PDB file of C-alpha atoms in Angstrom:
ATOM      1  CA  MET A   2       2.836  16.878 -24.949  1.00 77.00           C
ATOM      2  CA  ILE A   3       2.081  12.905 -23.391  1.00 79.00           C
ATOM      3  CA  LEU A   4       5.563  13.395 -23.269  1.00 83.00           C
ATOM      4  CA  ASP A   5       5.528  15.552 -21.488  1.00 82.00           C
ATOM      5  CA  ILE A   6       3.260  14.607 -18.627  1.00 80.00           C
ATOM      6  CA  LEU A   7       4.942  11.511 -19.253  1.00 81.00           C
ATOM      7  CA  LEU A   8       8.252  13.009 -17.994  1.00 84.00           C
ATOM      8  CA  THR A   9       7.598  15.360 -14.964  1.00 85.00           C
ATOM      9  CA  ARG A  10       4.737  13.695 -14.011  1.00 89.00           C
ATOM     10  CA  TYR A  11       5.474   9.198 -13.915  1.00 90.00           C
ATOM     11  CA  ASN A  12       4.433   8.816 -10.507  1.00 91.00           C
ATOM     12  CA  TYR A  13       0.781   9.378 -10.914  1.00 93.00           C
ATOM     13  CA  VAL A  14       0.944   7.639 -14.139  1.00 92.00           C
ATOM     14  CA  VAL A  15       2.321   5.289 -12.008  1.00 94.00           C
ATOM     15  CA  VAL A  16      -0.553   5.547  -9.629  1.00 94.00           C
ATOM     16  CA  ALA A  17      -3.725   5.716 -12.038  1.00 94.00           C
ATOM     17  CA  LEU A  18      -1.898   1.964 -13.290  1.00 94.00           C
ATOM     18  CA  LEU A  19      -1.838   1.132 -10.129  1.00 95.00           C
ATOM     19  CA  LEU A  20      -4.910   1.598  -7.559  1.00 95.00           C
ATOM     20  CA  PRO A  21      -6.969  -0.081 -11.236  1.00 95.00           C
ATOM     21  CA  VAL A  22      -4.270  -3.108 -10.451  1.00 94.00           C
ATOM     22  CA  GLY A  23      -5.904  -3.050  -7.278  1.00 94.00           C
ATOM     23  CA  ALA A  24      -9.512  -3.075  -8.015  1.00 94.00           C
ATOM     24  CA  TYR A  25      -8.922  -5.647 -10.613  1.00 93.00           C
ATOM     25  CA  MET A  26      -8.282  -7.366  -8.351  1.00 93.00           C
ATOM     26  CA  MET A  27     -10.328  -7.199  -5.543  1.00 92.00           C
ATOM     27  CA  ILE A  28     -13.145  -7.729  -8.217  1.00 90.00           C
ATOM     28  CA  GLU A  29     -12.070 -10.369  -9.920  1.00 88.00           C
ATOM     29  CA  ASN A  30      -9.519 -12.605  -7.840  1.00 87.00           C
ATOM     30  CA  ARG A  31     -12.264 -15.505  -7.011  1.00 87.00           C
ATOM     31  CA  ASN A  32      -9.675 -16.131  -4.277  1.00 89.00           C
ATOM     32  CA  LEU A  33     -10.451 -14.760  -1.144  1.00 91.00           C
ATOM     33  CA  VAL A  34      -6.504 -14.354  -0.132  1.00 92.00           C
ATOM     34  CA  LYS A  35      -4.924 -12.945  -3.146  1.00 92.00           C
ATOM     35  CA  LYS A  36      -7.930 -10.325  -2.800  1.00 93.00           C
ATOM     36  CA  VAL A  37      -6.772  -9.089   0.108  1.00 94.00           C
ATOM     37  CA  ILE A  38      -2.608  -8.666  -2.080  1.00 95.00           C
ATOM     38  CA  GLY A  39      -5.569  -6.310  -3.884  1.00 95.00           C
ATOM     39  CA  MET A  40      -6.697  -4.034  -1.492  1.00 95.00           C
ATOM     40  CA  ASN A  41      -2.341  -3.330  -0.534  1.00 95.00           C
ATOM     41  CA  VAL A  42      -0.874  -2.689  -4.188  1.00 95.00           C
ATOM     42  CA  PHE A  43      -4.460   0.144  -3.787  1.00 95.00           C
ATOM     43  CA  GLN A  44      -3.173   1.850  -0.511  1.00 94.00           C
ATOM     44  CA  THR A  45      -0.020   1.839  -2.097  1.00 94.00           C
ATOM     45  CA  GLY A  46      -1.084   3.086  -5.112  1.00 94.00           C
ATOM     46  CA  ILE A  47      -2.576   5.927  -2.542  1.00 95.00           C
ATOM     47  CA  PHE A  48       0.820   6.049  -1.096  1.00 95.00           C
ATOM     48  CA  LEU A  49       2.950   6.724  -3.119  1.00 94.00           C
ATOM     49  CA  PHE A  50       0.727   9.323  -4.567  1.00 94.00           C
ATOM     50  CA  PHE A  51       1.156  11.036  -1.147  1.00 94.00           C
ATOM     51  CA  ILE A  52       5.170  10.431  -1.078  1.00 93.00           C
ATOM     52  CA  THR A  53       4.958  11.862  -4.407  1.00 93.00           C
ATOM     53  CA  ALA A  54       2.942  15.524  -3.718  1.00 92.00           C
ATOM     54  CA  ALA A  55       5.978  15.688  -0.223  1.00 91.00           C
ATOM     55  CA  TYR A  56       8.312  15.401  -2.664  1.00 91.00           C
ATOM     56  CA  ARG A  57      10.468  18.286  -3.005  1.00 88.00           C
ATOM     57  CA  GLU A  58      13.650  18.473  -5.930  1.00 87.00           C
ATOM     58  CA  GLY A  59      16.585  18.588  -4.599  1.00 83.00           C
ATOM     59  CA  ALA A  60      15.863  18.475  -1.350  1.00 84.00           C
ATOM     60  CA  SER A  61      16.197  16.864   1.560  1.00 85.00           C
ATOM     61  CA  PRO A  62      15.060  13.665   3.532  1.00 86.00           C
ATOM     62  CA  PRO A  63      13.691  16.084   7.049  1.00 85.00           C
ATOM     63  CA  LEU A  64      16.278  15.851   9.476  1.00 84.00           C
ATOM     64  CA  VAL A  65      16.193  19.554  10.648  1.00 82.00           C
ATOM     65  CA  GLY A  66      18.857  18.564  13.674  1.00 76.00           C
ATOM     66  CA  ASP A  67      21.604  18.300  11.587  1.00 67.00           C
ATOM     67  CA  GLY A  68      21.032  20.659   8.913  1.00 62.00           C
ATOM     68  CA  GLY A  69      22.092  24.216   8.285  1.00 63.00           C
ATOM     69  CA  ALA A  70      20.944  27.111   6.541  1.00 64.00           C
ATOM     70  CA  GLY A  71      19.115  26.715   2.618  1.00 73.00           C
ATOM     71  CA  VAL A  72      18.738  23.499   3.079  1.00 81.00           C
ATOM     72  CA  THR A  73      15.249  22.401   1.043  1.00 85.00           C
ATOM     73  CA  TYR A  74      13.702  19.679   3.791  1.00 88.00           C
ATOM     74  CA  VAL A  75      10.865  17.225   1.883  1.00 90.00           C
ATOM     75  CA  SER A  76       7.430  18.019   3.059  1.00 90.00           C
ATOM     76  CA  PRO A  77       7.354  15.742   6.948  1.00 90.00           C
ATOM     77  CA  LEU A  78       3.755  15.075   6.859  1.00 91.00           C
ATOM     78  CA  PRO A  79       2.634  13.507   3.741  1.00 92.00           C
ATOM     79  CA  HIS A  80       5.054  11.048   5.447  1.00 93.00           C
ATOM     80  CA  VAL A  81       3.524  11.064   8.610  1.00 93.00           C
ATOM     81  CA  LEU A  82       0.330   9.762   7.062  1.00 92.00           C
ATOM     82  CA  ILE A  83       1.288   7.681   5.307  1.00 94.00           C
ATOM     83  CA  LEU A  84       3.243   6.062   7.919  1.00 93.00           C
ATOM     84  CA  THR A  85       0.005   5.276  10.006  1.00 92.00           C
ATOM     85  CA  ALA A  86      -1.021   3.997   7.070  1.00 93.00           C
ATOM     86  CA  ILE A  87       1.258   1.754   6.733  1.00 93.00           C
ATOM     87  CA  VAL A  88       0.165   0.788  10.129  1.00 92.00           C
ATOM     88  CA  VAL A  89      -2.984   0.453   9.860  1.00 93.00           C
ATOM     89  CA  GLY A  90      -3.099  -1.332   6.592  1.00 93.00           C
ATOM     90  CA  VAL A  91      -1.235  -4.189   8.348  1.00 93.00           C
ATOM     91  CA  SER A  92      -3.744  -4.261  11.002  1.00 94.00           C
ATOM     92  CA  LEU A  93      -6.257  -4.401   8.305  1.00 94.00           C
ATOM     93  CA  THR A  94      -4.693  -7.020   7.192  1.00 94.00           C
ATOM     94  CA  ALA A  95      -3.668  -9.446   9.782  1.00 94.00           C
ATOM     95  CA  VAL A  96      -7.685  -8.840  10.751  1.00 95.00           C
ATOM     96  CA  ALA A  97      -8.506  -9.899   7.528  1.00 95.00           C
ATOM     97  CA  LEU A  98      -6.606 -12.798   6.887  1.00 93.00           C
ATOM     98  CA  ALA A  99      -7.277 -14.276  10.145  1.00 93.00           C
ATOM     99  CA  LEU A 100     -11.383 -14.106   8.719  1.00 92.00           C
ATOM    100  CA  ILE A 101      -9.857 -16.068   5.603  1.00 92.00           C
ATOM    101  CA  VAL A 102      -8.345 -19.022   8.199  1.00 91.00           C
ATOM    102  CA  ARG A 103     -11.911 -18.727  10.151  1.00 89.00           C
ATOM    103  CA  ILE A 104     -13.658 -18.980   6.241  1.00 89.00           C
ATOM    104  CA  TYR A 105     -11.387 -21.783   4.986  1.00 89.00           C
ATOM    105  CA  ALA A 106     -11.972 -23.809   8.709  1.00 87.00           C
ATOM    106  CA  GLN A 107     -15.845 -23.042   8.280  1.00 86.00           C
ATOM    107  CA  TYR A 108     -16.040 -24.429   4.733  1.00 86.00           C
ATOM    108  CA  GLY A 109     -13.306 -25.629   4.074  1.00 85.00           C
ATOM    109  CA  THR A 110     -12.440 -22.976   0.723  1.00 84.00           C
ATOM    110  CA  LEU A 111     -11.134 -19.930  -0.848  1.00 85.00           C
ATOM    111  CA  ASP A 112     -12.940 -19.934  -3.756  1.00 85.00           C
ATOM    112  CA  GLU A 113     -15.208 -16.639  -3.787  1.00 85.00           C
ATOM    113  CA  ARG A 114     -18.366 -19.496  -5.876  1.00 86.00           C
ATOM    114  CA  ARG A 115     -17.840 -21.940  -4.020  1.00 87.00           C
ATOM    115  CA  LEU A 116     -18.360 -19.770  -1.070  1.00 87.00           C
ATOM    116  CA  ARG A 117     -21.554 -18.843  -2.432  1.00 88.00           C
ATOM    117  CA  GLU A 118     -23.005 -21.912  -3.220  1.00 88.00           C
ATOM    118  CA  ALA A 119     -22.164 -23.214   0.417  1.00 86.00           C
ATOM    119  CA  TYR A 120     -24.064 -20.209   1.578  1.00 83.00           C
ATOM    120  CA  ALA A 121     -26.416 -20.564  -0.276  1.00 86.00           C
ATOM    121  CA  ASP A 122     -27.138 -23.733   0.390  1.00 84.00           C
ATOM    122  CA  GLU A 123     -27.591 -23.466   4.341  1.00 77.00           C
TER     123      GLU A 123
ATOM    124  CA  MET B  13      13.191  10.712 -14.344  1.00 75.00           C
ATOM    125  CA  THR B  14      16.293   9.096 -13.832  1.00 85.00           C
ATOM    126  CA  PRO B  15      16.971   6.022 -14.978  1.00 88.00           C
ATOM    127  CA  LEU B  16      16.920   3.838 -11.598  1.00 91.00           C
ATOM    128  CA  GLU B  17      13.889   5.655 -11.136  1.00 91.00           C
ATOM    129  CA  ALA B  18      12.182   4.349 -14.727  1.00 92.00           C
ATOM    130  CA  VAL B  19      13.648   0.343 -13.736  1.00 94.00           C
ATOM    131  CA  VAL B  20      11.904   0.510 -10.811  1.00 94.00           C
ATOM    132  CA  LEU B  21       8.360   2.063 -11.847  1.00 94.00           C
ATOM    133  CA  VAL B  22       8.381  -0.457 -14.320  1.00 95.00           C
ATOM    134  CA  PHE B  23       9.101  -3.588 -11.839  1.00 96.00           C
ATOM    135  CA  VAL B  24       6.629  -2.297  -9.356  1.00 95.00           C
ATOM    136  CA  ILE B  25       3.842  -2.716 -12.143  1.00 95.00           C
ATOM    137  CA  GLY B  26       5.381  -5.767 -13.624  1.00 95.00           C
ATOM    138  CA  CYS B  27       5.459  -6.467 -10.058  1.00 95.00           C
ATOM    139  CA  ALA B  28       1.569  -5.607  -9.855  1.00 95.00           C
ATOM    140  CA  LEU B  29       0.442  -6.994 -12.729  1.00 94.00           C
ATOM    141  CA  ALA B  30       2.324 -10.516 -11.804  1.00 94.00           C
ATOM    142  CA  ALA B  31       0.010 -10.274  -8.872  1.00 93.00           C
ATOM    143  CA  ALA B  32      -3.188 -10.121 -10.087  1.00 92.00           C
ATOM    144  CA  LEU B  33      -2.936 -12.834 -13.147  1.00 91.00           C
ATOM    145  CA  LEU B  34      -1.137 -15.465 -11.747  1.00 89.00           C
ATOM    146  CA  ARG B  35      -2.947 -17.833 -10.851  1.00 87.00           C
ATOM    147  CA  ASP B  36      -1.210 -20.114  -7.671  1.00 87.00           C
ATOM    148  CA  VAL B  37      -1.674 -18.128  -4.659  1.00 89.00           C
ATOM    149  CA  LEU B  38       1.742 -18.382  -3.396  1.00 90.00           C
ATOM    150  CA  SER B  39       3.888 -16.870  -7.020  1.00 90.00           C
ATOM    151  CA  ALA B  40       0.671 -14.625  -6.029  1.00 92.00           C
ATOM    152  CA  ILE B  41       2.337 -13.496  -2.549  1.00 93.00           C
ATOM    153  CA  ILE B  42       6.112 -13.815  -3.890  1.00 94.00           C
ATOM    154  CA  ALA B  43       5.069 -11.457  -6.513  1.00 95.00           C
ATOM    155  CA  PHE B  44       3.756  -8.384  -3.875  1.00 95.00           C
ATOM    156  CA  ALA B  45       7.151  -9.404  -1.527  1.00 94.00           C
ATOM    157  CA  ALA B  46       9.113  -7.751  -4.841  1.00 94.00           C
ATOM    158  CA  TYR B  47       5.987  -5.421  -5.344  1.00 95.00           C
ATOM    159  CA  SER B  48       7.098  -4.369  -1.402  1.00 94.00           C
ATOM    160  CA  LEU B  49      10.488  -3.952  -1.754  1.00 93.00           C
ATOM    161  CA  GLY B  50       9.862  -1.809  -5.094  1.00 94.00           C
ATOM    162  CA  ILE B  51       7.693   0.442  -3.181  1.00 95.00           C
ATOM    163  CA  ALA B  52      10.604   1.098  -0.006  1.00 95.00           C
ATOM    164  CA  VAL B  53      13.372   1.430  -2.780  1.00 94.00           C
ATOM    165  CA  ILE B  54      10.874   4.301  -4.658  1.00 94.00           C
ATOM    166  CA  TRP B  55      10.090   5.865  -0.583  1.00 94.00           C
ATOM    167  CA  VAL B  56      14.195   6.456  -0.568  1.00 94.00           C
ATOM    168  CA  ILE B  57      14.712   8.279  -4.293  1.00 92.00           C
ATOM    169  CA  LEU B  58      11.333   9.826  -2.908  1.00 92.00           C
ATOM    170  CA  GLN B  59      13.661  10.632  -0.116  1.00 91.00           C
ATOM    171  CA  ALA B  60      11.461   9.291   2.331  1.00 91.00           C
ATOM    172  CA  PRO B  61      13.861   7.034   3.902  1.00 91.00           C
ATOM    173  CA  ASP B  62      11.482   6.070   6.714  1.00 91.00           C
ATOM    174  CA  VAL B  63       8.427   5.204   5.408  1.00 93.00           C
ATOM    175  CA  ALA B  64      11.492   3.338   3.482  1.00 94.00           C
ATOM    176  CA  LEU B  65      12.567   1.569   6.637  1.00 93.00           C
ATOM    177  CA  THR B  66       8.611   1.153   7.749  1.00 91.00           C
ATOM    178  CA  GLU B  67       7.659  -0.867   4.393  1.00 91.00           C
ATOM    179  CA  ALA B  68      10.448  -2.733   3.741  1.00 92.00           C
ATOM    180  CA  ALA B  69      10.501  -4.033   7.204  1.00 92.00           C
ATOM    181  CA  VAL B  70       6.606  -3.874   8.431  1.00 88.00           C
ATOM    182  CA  GLY B  71       5.201  -4.530   4.355  1.00 83.00           C
ATOM    183  CA  ALA B  72       7.747  -6.664   2.574  1.00 87.00           C
ATOM    184  CA  GLY B  73       7.988  -8.419   6.080  1.00 90.00           C
ATOM    185  CA  VAL B  74       5.499  -8.215   8.167  1.00 91.00           C
ATOM    186  CA  MET B  75       2.520  -8.456   5.595  1.00 92.00           C
ATOM    187  CA  THR B  76       4.707 -11.553   3.404  1.00 92.00           C
ATOM    188  CA  LEU B  77       4.896 -13.600   7.232  1.00 93.00           C
ATOM    189  CA  LEU B  78       1.289 -12.887   7.366  1.00 92.00           C
ATOM    190  CA  LEU B  79       0.483 -14.623   4.289  1.00 93.00           C
ATOM    191  CA  LEU B  80       1.287 -16.866   3.669  1.00 92.00           C
ATOM    192  CA  LEU B  81       1.378 -18.029   7.328  1.00 91.00           C
ATOM    193  CA  THR B  82      -2.056 -17.736   6.425  1.00 90.00           C
ATOM    194  CA  ILE B  83      -2.109 -20.120   3.072  1.00 88.00           C
ATOM    195  CA  ALA B  84      -0.685 -22.235   5.417  1.00 88.00           C
ATOM    196  CA  LYS B  85      -2.706 -22.673   7.441  1.00 83.00           C
ATOM    197  CA  THR B  86      -5.474 -23.006   4.626  1.00 81.00           C
ATOM    198  CA  VAL B  87      -4.840 -24.752   1.393  1.00 75.00           C
ATOM    199  CA  ARG B  88      -3.056 -24.307  -1.780  1.00 69.00           C
ATOM    200  CA  PRO B  89      -5.881 -24.969  -4.770  1.00 66.00           C
ATOM    201  CA  GLU B  90      -5.219 -26.295  -7.527  1.00 66.00           C
ATOM    202  CA  SER B  91      -4.375 -24.673 -10.405  1.00 66.00           C
ATOM    203  CA  ASP B  92      -4.850 -26.436 -13.985  1.00 70.00           C
ATOM    204  CA  ALA B  93      -2.954 -23.116 -14.858  1.00 74.00           C
ATOM    205  CA  SER B  94      -0.099 -20.924 -14.814  1.00 78.00           C
ATOM    206  CA  PHE B  95      -2.381 -17.693 -15.292  1.00 81.00           C
ATOM    207  CA  GLU B  96      -5.476 -15.996 -14.775  1.00 78.00           C
ATOM    208  CA  ASP B  97      -8.667 -15.810 -16.846  1.00 78.00           C
ATOM    209  CA  VAL B  98      -8.933 -11.877 -17.872  1.00 80.00           C
ATOM    210  CA  ARG B  99     -12.738 -11.179 -18.122  1.00 82.00           C
ATOM    211  CA  PRO B 100     -14.165  -8.891 -20.100  1.00 85.00           C
ATOM    212  CA  ARG B 101     -16.759  -7.322 -17.910  1.00 86.00           C
ATOM    213  CA  SER B 102     -14.674  -6.643 -15.162  1.00 86.00           C
ATOM    214  CA  LEU B 103     -11.473  -4.911 -17.869  1.00 90.00           C
ATOM    215  CA  VAL B 104     -13.942  -2.557 -19.395  1.00 92.00           C
ATOM    216  CA  VAL B 105     -14.623  -1.474 -15.130  1.00 92.00           C
ATOM    217  CA  VAL B 106     -11.338  -1.357 -15.082  1.00 93.00           C
ATOM    218  CA  VAL B 107      -9.962   0.084 -17.821  1.00 94.00           C
ATOM    219  CA  ALA B 108     -12.507   3.088 -17.824  1.00 95.00           C
ATOM    220  CA  PHE B 109     -11.141   3.678 -13.701  1.00 94.00           C
ATOM    221  CA  ALA B 110      -7.683   3.827 -15.185  1.00 94.00           C
ATOM    222  CA  ALA B 111      -8.825   6.630 -18.040  1.00 95.00           C
ATOM    223  CA  VAL B 112     -10.518   8.186 -15.003  1.00 95.00           C
ATOM    224  CA  LEU B 113      -7.149   8.263 -13.097  1.00 94.00           C
ATOM    225  CA  LEU B 114      -5.181   9.321 -15.857  1.00 92.00           C
ATOM    226  CA  ALA B 115      -7.493  12.234 -17.189  1.00 92.00           C
ATOM    227  CA  THR B 116      -6.642  14.546 -13.999  1.00 92.00           C
ATOM    228  CA  VAL B 117      -2.863  13.125 -14.355  1.00 91.00           C
ATOM    229  CA  PRO B 118      -1.842  16.478 -16.132  1.00 89.00           C
ATOM    230  CA  ALA B 119      -3.721  18.430 -13.579  1.00 90.00           C
ATOM    231  CA  LEU B 120      -1.020  17.745 -11.221  1.00 90.00           C
ATOM    232  CA  PRO B 121       1.864  19.735 -10.241  1.00 89.00           C
ATOM    233  CA  ALA B 122       5.194  17.814 -11.516  1.00 89.00           C
ATOM    234  CA  ILE B 123       7.011  16.025 -10.510  1.00 88.00           C
ATOM    235  CA  GLY B 124       9.586  17.388  -7.353  1.00 85.00           C
ATOM    236  CA  ALA B 125       8.168  21.468  -8.367  1.00 85.00           C
ATOM    237  CA  GLU B 126       7.169  23.700  -4.841  1.00 85.00           C
ATOM    238  CA  THR B 127       4.014  22.964  -3.820  1.00 86.00           C
ATOM    239  CA  PRO B 128       1.368  23.486  -1.374  1.00 85.00           C
ATOM    240  CA  VAL B 129       2.755  20.520  -0.217  1.00 85.00           C
ATOM    241  CA  THR B 130       5.645  21.171   0.095  1.00 84.00           C
ATOM    242  CA  THR B 131       6.534  25.275   0.698  1.00 85.00           C
ATOM    243  CA  GLY B 132       2.630  25.781   3.018  1.00 86.00           C
ATOM    244  CA  GLU B 133       2.203  27.140   6.080  1.00 89.00           C
ATOM    245  CA  VAL B 134       2.013  24.117   7.981  1.00 88.00           C
ATOM    246  CA  THR B 135       5.277  21.985   6.245  1.00 87.00           C
ATOM    247  CA  SER B 136       7.175  25.073   7.409  1.00 87.00           C
ATOM    248  CA  TYR B 137       5.706  25.419  10.515  1.00 88.00           C
ATOM    249  CA  TYR B 138       7.464  21.849  11.168  1.00 88.00           C
ATOM    250  CA  LEU B 139      10.573  22.196   9.156  1.00 86.00           C
ATOM    251  CA  GLU B 140      11.278  25.596  11.044  1.00 85.00           C
ATOM    252  CA  ASN B 141      10.259  25.452  14.857  1.00 85.00           C
ATOM    253  CA  ALA B 142      10.625  21.185  15.649  1.00 84.00           C
ATOM    254  CA  TYR B 143      14.406  20.732  16.541  1.00 85.00           C
ATOM    255  CA  GLU B 144      13.359  24.006  18.168  1.00 84.00           C
ATOM    256  CA  GLU B 145      10.655  22.888  19.989  1.00 86.00           C
ATOM    257  CA  THR B 146      10.297  19.085  20.714  1.00 85.00           C
ATOM    258  CA  GLU B 147      14.378  18.730  20.277  1.00 85.00           C
ATOM    259  CA  VAL B 148      14.080  15.427  18.288  1.00 85.00           C
ATOM    260  CA  GLY B 149      15.842  16.074  14.946  1.00 84.00           C
ATOM    261  CA  ASN B 150      14.416  14.098  12.495  1.00 87.00           C
ATOM    262  CA  ALA B 151      10.831  16.076  11.786  1.00 87.00           C
ATOM    263  CA  VAL B 152       8.922  13.517  11.168  1.00 88.00           C
ATOM    264  CA  THR B 153       9.003  11.807  14.522  1.00 88.00           C
ATOM    265  CA  ALA B 154       8.424  15.140  15.505  1.00 88.00           C
ATOM    266  CA  VAL B 155       4.735  15.261  14.286  1.00 88.00           C
ATOM    267  CA  LEU B 156       4.065  11.869  15.026  1.00 88.00           C
ATOM    268  CA  ALA B 157       4.747  11.220  18.736  1.00 88.00           C
ATOM    269  CA  ALA B 158       4.393  15.477  18.807  1.00 87.00           C
ATOM    270  CA  TYR B 159       3.006  17.679  17.426  1.00 90.00           C
ATOM    271  CA  ARG B 160       0.788  14.115  16.010  1.00 89.00           C
ATOM    272  CA  GLY B 161       0.411  12.825  19.083  1.00 89.00           C
ATOM    273  CA  PHE B 162      -3.068  11.852  19.830  1.00 91.00           C
ATOM    274  CA  ASP B 163      -2.787  10.113  15.828  1.00 89.00           C
ATOM    275  CA  THR B 164      -0.854   7.885  16.998  1.00 91.00           C
ATOM    276  CA  LEU B 165      -2.491   7.256  19.953  1.00 93.00           C
ATOM    277  CA  GLY B 166      -4.745   6.969  17.255  1.00 93.00           C
ATOM    278  CA  GLU B 167      -3.414   4.323  15.127  1.00 93.00           C
ATOM    279  CA  ALA B 168      -1.917   2.564  19.230  1.00 94.00           C
ATOM    280  CA  VAL B 169      -5.305   1.656  19.645  1.00 96.00           C
ATOM    281  CA  VAL B 170      -5.622  -0.080  15.730  1.00 95.00           C
ATOM    282  CA  VAL B 171      -3.556  -2.046  16.087  1.00 94.00           C
ATOM    283  CA  PHE B 172      -4.225  -2.443  19.449  1.00 96.00           C
ATOM    284  CA  SER B 173      -8.577  -3.716  18.347  1.00 95.00           C
ATOM    285  CA  ALA B 174      -6.993  -5.505  15.507  1.00 95.00           C
ATOM    286  CA  VAL B 175      -4.959  -7.876  17.360  1.00 93.00           C
ATOM    287  CA  VAL B 176      -7.506  -8.014  19.890  1.00 94.00           C
ATOM    288  CA  ALA B 177      -9.942  -9.597  17.093  1.00 93.00           C
ATOM    289  CA  VAL B 178      -7.045 -11.593  15.592  1.00 92.00           C
ATOM    290  CA  LEU B 179      -7.364 -13.790  19.217  1.00 91.00           C
ATOM    291  CA  MET B 180     -11.095 -13.815  18.460  1.00 90.00           C
ATOM    292  CA  VAL B 181     -11.086 -15.149  15.253  1.00 89.00           C
ATOM    293  CA  LEU B 182      -8.850 -16.993  16.130  1.00 86.00           C
ATOM    294  CA  ARG B 183      -9.673 -18.983  19.119  1.00 80.00           C
ATOM    295  CA  ARG B 184      -9.995 -22.293  18.487  1.00 65.00           C
ATOM    296  CA  GLU B 185      -7.881 -22.811  16.432  1.00 57.00           C
ATOM    297  CA  VAL B 186      -4.712 -20.890  18.196  1.00 51.00           C
ATOM    298  CA  MET B 187      -5.873 -21.823  21.296  1.00 50.00           C
ATOM    299  CA  ALA B 188      -7.385 -25.131  20.967  1.00 47.00           C
TER     300      ALA B 188
END
């Protein structure tokens, strides 16, 4: 039963493992840069869920221009959504990292606990 | 599951765990770059070449560059241990989260099965009509640029806002 689920839904199992790893990095890692990496791990976990949902056994990439009749294609719609999400994710990361550089210039540390202390002292 | 898929999935989980547990930030960034590359291979296996290209160029390329620039501008914390301490309190929360997610997996359709996502009305419409209506051979491009063009415009607005925000935040460091 469990082996059967693992063999037919393995990507979803990986999603269910990647999201907690990303969440753990955001909660527990003290360095702000590692928190941003954790956010990206969480995001790609969700991407994996979408792209896996678009997949169909034996299907080709959705290049409909040169296809003939009877060719099955994977669904293009989740691919489009994830393309947009990847670009938005990079924008988000760029802004987060710019803020991190600014925080470092102001406080001289990227450690969450030391930042809290510095903030409490002000 | 083919052996290639199994190897790549294990590699990806391993890289994610390495990024989470390595204390040195540069090591974590390298682990994350390897992770992005593994994910790009998964996109190829899942027949999503457009997403794979974007992931390899943007996820593994630009993202790693941004992270490296950040630690070049800041300082790598001196690390006495090579791995992070794992605190039980947050581990309990995360394991509970994983358990909840894993409990939903049996309810999901098998990978590659015919689901409403792959055979539904919207997907069928795009696959049947995209080439005639837009004359773009790649259905992903057709949907991105034509059918959901306003989404892409919104995406461009997000990128523009991000560039403006980064320039505003870094004005003193970069311009001066």
